[in-house]
XYZ file of C-alpha atoms in Angstrom:
371
model
C -26.210 -21.465 -11.735
C -24.865 -24.680 -13.241
C -21.397 -26.060 -13.792
C -18.689 -26.290 -11.148
C -18.258 -22.802 -9.667
C -15.812 -24.033 -7.004
C -12.983 -24.524 -9.494
C -13.608 -21.090 -11.001
C -13.595 -19.457 -7.567
C -10.389 -21.251 -6.579
C -8.648 -20.168 -9.782
C -9.753 -16.571 -9.298
C -8.463 -16.536 -5.734
C -5.107 -17.928 -6.830
C -4.697 -15.508 -9.734
C -5.734 -12.611 -7.514
C -3.285 -13.605 -4.798
C -0.421 -13.751 -7.285
C -1.365 -10.327 -8.663
C -1.777 -8.784 -5.208
C 1.491 -10.234 -3.920
C 3.671 -9.038 -6.805
C 1.969 -5.647 -7.059
C 2.609 -5.001 -3.370
C 6.222 -6.151 -3.603
C 6.961 -3.723 -6.432
C 4.423 -1.021 -5.511
C 3.161 -1.425 -9.075
C 0.976 1.634 -9.443
C -0.566 2.426 -12.819
C -1.987 5.665 -11.447
C 1.490 6.697 -10.351
C 2.889 5.761 -13.762
C 0.658 8.252 -15.580
C 0.813 10.851 -12.806
C 4.630 10.855 -12.711
C 4.780 11.267 -16.479
C 2.889 14.555 -16.309
C 3.956 15.815 -12.882
C 7.669 15.042 -13.049
C 8.306 14.092 -16.672
C 9.347 10.630 -15.487
C 8.483 7.465 -17.418
C 10.141 5.139 -14.896
C 6.879 3.482 -13.845
C 5.189 3.871 -17.226
C 7.719 1.599 -18.928
C 6.655 -1.495 -16.942
C 3.000 -0.727 -17.738
C 3.834 -0.634 -21.454
C 5.838 -3.842 -21.027
C 2.778 -5.477 -19.445
C 0.621 -4.594 -22.451
C 3.278 -5.726 -24.934
C 3.877 -9.019 -23.132
C 0.135 -9.668 -22.974
C -0.077 -9.011 -26.724
C 2.472 -11.743 -27.404
C 0.925 -14.196 -24.942
C -2.633 -13.679 -26.182
C -1.709 -14.140 -29.831
C 0.395 -17.245 -29.223
C -2.420 -18.716 -27.141
C -4.992 -17.818 -29.804
C -3.001 -19.440 -32.595
C -2.546 -22.538 -30.422
C -6.298 -22.755 -29.842
C -6.105 -21.902 -26.139
C -8.324 -18.810 -26.316
C -11.952 -19.973 -26.321
C -13.608 -16.718 -27.422
C -11.957 -14.015 -29.525
C -12.308 -11.077 -29.272
C -12.930 -11.516 -25.567
C -16.505 -11.123 -24.255
C -17.728 -7.639 -23.276
C -15.572 -5.848 -25.843
C -17.855 -4.211 -28.358
C -18.479 -1.318 -30.706
C -16.268 1.719 -30.012
C -17.761 5.149 -29.406
C -16.886 8.567 -28.024
C -18.013 7.270 -24.625
C -14.752 5.308 -24.448
C -12.796 8.550 -24.758
C -14.892 10.478 -22.236
C -14.933 7.581 -19.785
C -11.180 7.161 -20.080
C -10.598 10.867 -19.449
C -12.773 10.954 -16.329
C -11.164 7.733 -15.127
C -7.718 9.298 -15.585
C -8.652 12.310 -13.460
C -10.085 10.088 -10.735
C -7.112 7.741 -10.794
C -4.642 10.558 -10.206
C -6.756 12.195 -7.489
C -7.218 8.900 -5.653
C -3.548 7.979 -5.959
C -4.448 4.511 -7.199
C -6.494 2.646 -9.787
C -9.143 -0.031 -9.283
C -6.626 -2.814 -8.590
C -3.995 -0.587 -6.984
C -6.658 0.357 -4.463
C -7.163 -3.328 -3.630
C -3.531 -4.186 -2.960
C -3.167 -1.088 -0.814
C -6.223 -2.141 1.187
C -4.564 -5.505 1.754
C -1.563 -3.750 3.275
C -3.774 -1.628 5.568
C -4.024 1.678 3.701
C -7.067 3.536 5.076
C -7.181 6.038 2.195
C -7.516 3.120 -0.233
C -10.485 1.879 1.785
C -12.104 5.278 1.304
C -11.348 5.056 -2.423
C -13.090 1.678 -2.550
C -16.167 3.226 -0.943
C -16.015 5.925 -3.613
C -15.725 3.323 -6.374
C -18.899 1.593 -5.219
C -20.684 4.923 -4.822
C -19.693 6.167 -8.267
C -20.667 2.858 -9.851
C -24.133 3.061 -8.303
C -24.505 6.723 -9.273
C -23.937 5.825 -12.904
C -27.182 3.863 -12.924
C -29.050 7.156 -12.436
C -27.645 8.659 -15.646
C -27.426 5.457 -17.680
C -30.374 6.143 -20.040
C -28.966 9.530 -21.055
C -25.403 8.262 -21.325
C -26.436 5.231 -23.371
C -28.177 7.489 -25.880
C -25.005 9.572 -26.189
C -22.865 6.446 -26.550
C -25.169 5.025 -29.217
C -25.228 8.344 -31.076
C -21.421 8.440 -31.249
C -20.909 4.719 -31.921
C -18.594 3.682 -34.756
C -19.832 0.240 -35.836
C -17.926 0.441 -39.121
C -14.680 0.017 -37.167
C -15.684 -3.373 -35.798
C -14.346 -4.550 -32.438
C -10.609 -4.744 -33.168
C -8.176 -3.149 -35.597
C -7.366 -6.480 -37.324
C -11.087 -7.150 -37.815
C -11.499 -3.695 -39.350
C -8.625 -4.386 -41.750
C -9.903 -7.882 -42.498
C -6.635 -9.593 -41.564
C -5.456 -12.142 -39.029
C -4.283 -10.476 -35.784
C -0.709 -11.770 -36.135
C -0.123 -9.574 -39.191
C -0.273 -6.613 -36.798
C 0.749 -8.092 -33.451
C 3.957 -9.637 -34.820
C 5.581 -6.406 -36.090
C 4.289 -4.505 -33.070
C 5.780 -7.142 -30.766
C 9.131 -6.951 -32.559
C 9.203 -3.171 -32.180
C 8.234 -3.512 -28.517
C 10.990 -6.085 -27.960
C 13.591 -3.751 -29.474
C 12.394 -0.880 -27.297
C 12.471 -3.055 -24.163
C 15.973 -4.269 -25.057
C 17.065 -0.638 -25.394
C 15.594 0.152 -21.982
C 17.266 -2.874 -20.442
C 20.696 -2.024 -21.830
C 20.449 1.505 -20.480
C 19.189 0.351 -17.097
C 15.876 2.124 -17.644
C 13.762 -0.828 -16.506
C 15.416 -1.188 -13.121
C 14.541 0.887 -10.078
C 17.308 1.255 -7.538
C 15.797 0.264 -4.205
C 17.371 -0.966 -0.984
C 14.092 -2.215 0.460
C 13.986 -5.826 1.625
C 11.852 -8.043 -0.577
C 11.470 -5.444 -3.325
C 10.437 -6.850 -6.697
C 11.434 -4.961 -9.810
C 8.315 -3.576 -11.564
C 9.275 -5.139 -14.890
C 9.000 -8.565 -13.282
C 5.563 -7.657 -11.955
C 4.567 -6.467 -15.438
C 5.412 -9.876 -16.884
C 3.606 -11.630 -14.040
C 0.454 -9.564 -14.609
C 0.534 -10.323 -18.333
C 0.714 -14.006 -17.450
C -2.125 -13.687 -14.944
C -4.270 -11.970 -17.571
C -3.600 -14.798 -20.040
C -4.508 -17.445 -17.454
C -7.683 -15.499 -16.702
C -8.621 -15.587 -20.391
C -7.909 -19.301 -20.610
C -9.957 -20.070 -17.488
C -12.851 -17.622 -17.872
C -12.690 -16.290 -21.489
C -12.092 -12.785 -20.053
C -8.974 -10.821 -19.016
C -8.598 -9.269 -15.575
C -11.459 -6.984 -14.602
C -13.160 -6.076 -11.330
C -15.372 -3.021 -11.717
C -18.714 -4.666 -12.475
C -18.489 -6.255 -9.035
C -18.084 -2.768 -7.544
C -21.318 -1.872 -9.325
C -23.036 -4.921 -7.882
C -21.870 -3.967 -4.390
C -22.963 -0.364 -4.908
C -26.363 -1.538 -6.115
C -26.759 -3.802 -3.102
C -25.963 -0.935 -0.733
C -28.302 1.395 -2.638
C -31.096 -1.122 -2.223
C -30.494 -1.129 1.523
C -30.703 2.669 1.675
C -33.617 3.100 -0.766
C -35.496 -0.213 -0.888
C -36.889 -1.010 -4.315
C -34.983 1.740 -6.130
C -32.538 -0.633 -7.822
C -35.432 -2.528 -9.410
C -36.637 0.751 -10.936
C -33.337 1.521 -12.654
C -32.998 0.287 -16.229
C -29.237 -0.176 -15.925
C -29.542 -2.908 -13.320
C -31.858 -4.846 -15.624
C -29.244 -4.980 -18.394
C -27.446 -8.227 -19.190
C -24.257 -7.295 -21.083
C -22.825 -10.793 -20.674
C -25.314 -13.170 -22.267
C -23.608 -15.794 -24.403
C -24.465 -19.342 -25.380
C -21.144 -20.478 -23.949
C -19.547 -21.445 -20.648
C -16.282 -20.733 -18.880
C -13.590 -23.260 -19.876
C -12.921 -23.859 -16.185
C -16.009 -24.909 -14.263
C -18.348 -24.685 -17.270
C -20.310 -21.818 -15.735
C -22.769 -20.182 -18.193
C -21.472 -16.824 -19.432
C -24.455 -14.827 -18.248
C -24.241 -11.809 -15.958
C -24.861 -8.128 -15.442
C -24.562 -5.254 -12.959
C -27.545 -6.228 -10.792
C -26.777 -7.479 -7.273
C -26.823 -11.262 -7.183
C -24.757 -14.271 -8.126
C -23.833 -14.819 -11.769
C -20.792 -15.503 -13.921
C -19.384 -12.018 -13.303
C -19.479 -12.523 -9.535
C -17.798 -15.917 -9.823
C -15.072 -14.499 -12.060
C -14.401 -11.117 -10.430
C -15.086 -11.382 -6.695
C -12.517 -14.145 -6.077
C -9.920 -12.054 -7.926
C -10.770 -9.045 -5.740
C -10.483 -11.131 -2.568
C -7.287 -12.708 -3.852
C -5.585 -9.384 -4.584
C -6.352 -8.152 -1.072
C -5.197 -11.439 0.470
C -2.034 -11.633 -1.636
C -1.046 -8.105 -0.717
C -1.794 -8.751 2.957
C 0.406 -11.848 2.844
C 3.245 -9.894 1.247
C 2.945 -7.115 3.833
C 2.791 -9.653 6.672
C 5.937 -11.434 5.507
C 7.737 -8.082 5.330
C 6.461 -7.000 8.749
C 4.576 -4.095 7.158
C 0.976 -5.180 7.743
C -0.964 -2.609 9.749
C -3.580 0.096 9.484
C -2.138 3.361 8.193
C -4.557 6.203 8.599
C -2.595 9.241 9.816
C -2.830 11.442 6.740
C -4.318 14.920 6.177
C -8.100 15.103 5.818
C -7.786 16.522 2.303
C -6.088 13.299 1.191
C -9.128 11.358 2.338
C -11.309 13.796 0.418
C -9.180 13.334 -2.701
C -9.336 9.552 -2.251
C -13.127 9.624 -2.007
C -13.552 12.031 -4.931
C -11.153 10.052 -7.091
C -12.922 6.816 -6.236
C -16.329 8.233 -7.156
C -14.978 9.509 -10.476
C -13.347 6.170 -11.286
C -16.486 4.241 -10.376
C -18.599 6.505 -12.549
C -16.111 6.451 -15.433
C -15.659 2.683 -15.352
C -19.361 2.369 -16.221
C -19.285 5.197 -18.757
C -16.226 3.903 -20.646
C -17.053 1.020 -19.960
C -14.559 -0.783 -17.686
C -11.228 0.178 -16.152
C -7.516 0.529 -16.796
C -6.479 -3.059 -16.016
C -9.222 -4.427 -18.299
C -8.118 -2.219 -21.171
C -4.335 -2.083 -20.680
C -3.839 -5.782 -19.870
C -6.766 -7.110 -21.897
C -8.120 -4.972 -24.713
C -5.072 -2.998 -25.813
C -3.013 -6.183 -26.394
C -5.642 -7.471 -28.855
C -5.931 -4.000 -30.411
C -9.556 -3.517 -29.386
C -10.827 -0.122 -30.526
C -12.563 0.533 -27.214
C -9.270 0.079 -25.366
C -7.257 2.213 -27.778
C -9.756 5.057 -27.438
C -9.996 4.575 -23.655
C -6.201 4.800 -23.350
C -6.160 8.074 -25.286
C -8.752 9.446 -22.887
C -6.838 8.067 -19.910
C -3.728 10.006 -20.927
C -5.694 13.236 -21.271
C -7.430 12.650 -17.948
C -4.177 11.867 -16.159
C -2.723 15.125 -17.483
C -5.746 17.059 -16.226
C -5.659 15.237 -12.897
C -2.006 16.170 -12.505
C -2.861 19.840 -13.089
C -5.553 19.585 -10.418
C -3.110 17.990 -7.971
C -0.646 20.824 -8.544
C -3.387 23.352 -7.763
C -4.397 21.477 -4.612
C -0.819 21.361 -3.371
C -0.084 24.987 -4.212
């Protein structure tokens, strides 16, 4: 490993802490946003999520035009396929069952939520399990690939991104203005220190932009879960990880370096230090630390574990499904909603469609479980 990893690690910690702090203060839950839409017909929390994607779209395009985005489209976005839809659907089910997504789980852990800790264990387990089915799944993904579409919608149309992002941003701005005038962006809360979710949405869009500028990639954490799952698997079944083709893959293998720290952009799911570890693990640690700091300042920091056993089971099951789906898709909701969707990446558009379907199905399952 060459370059200056220390600066990259420090930046990741800082960005993660900001994200964790604001997400805890607003209880910014993307899983809850989709769940509430289908369970209660409420879009209260979904609006800030859409605002996050729209704000990121504007920020990314302005930064790209100004020459501040080193690689475009961002690394690890590729050819769309039906696997994006299936992965998104399974992720949506898992997200609703677990009661949190891959980053929501982290900020809840920081505040002492024991169920979120179980979800994290499930995420690592599901990520490792994917390696067992990878050869079959890759064949299915390749068979349903759509290379003619390219990576993004603008690339498919052969136009500069701003010809699409500008009108879309104007429409989004008008919609947000409508929401603001009707008070539909504000949640009425009397809790000390509460941060309105729309403010958190803007902060997360900014964090995602800074991540792109520093690392070439938007926020993402799930490959590190795979690395952790692989490491644990190797402890349980020594030598098995080396036998699995998936852990020998190197999806990030570019003749480029991170703008901050000049770390070579080389990495994969195998346990060990690489660019992915240096980019993602500090963000993970930062989210947990930022949330813990927020909870501490509010006097809310403490282990909360007194919940019914079936909630722990749902948390574990949901975590396993999300871990599995994040490899099948590939990647997770924050990567696609705050990274790929704003640049109109086909993979993210298809993933989001699957996520909606999965969240609907997950909501039906929750209703059955509570009946």
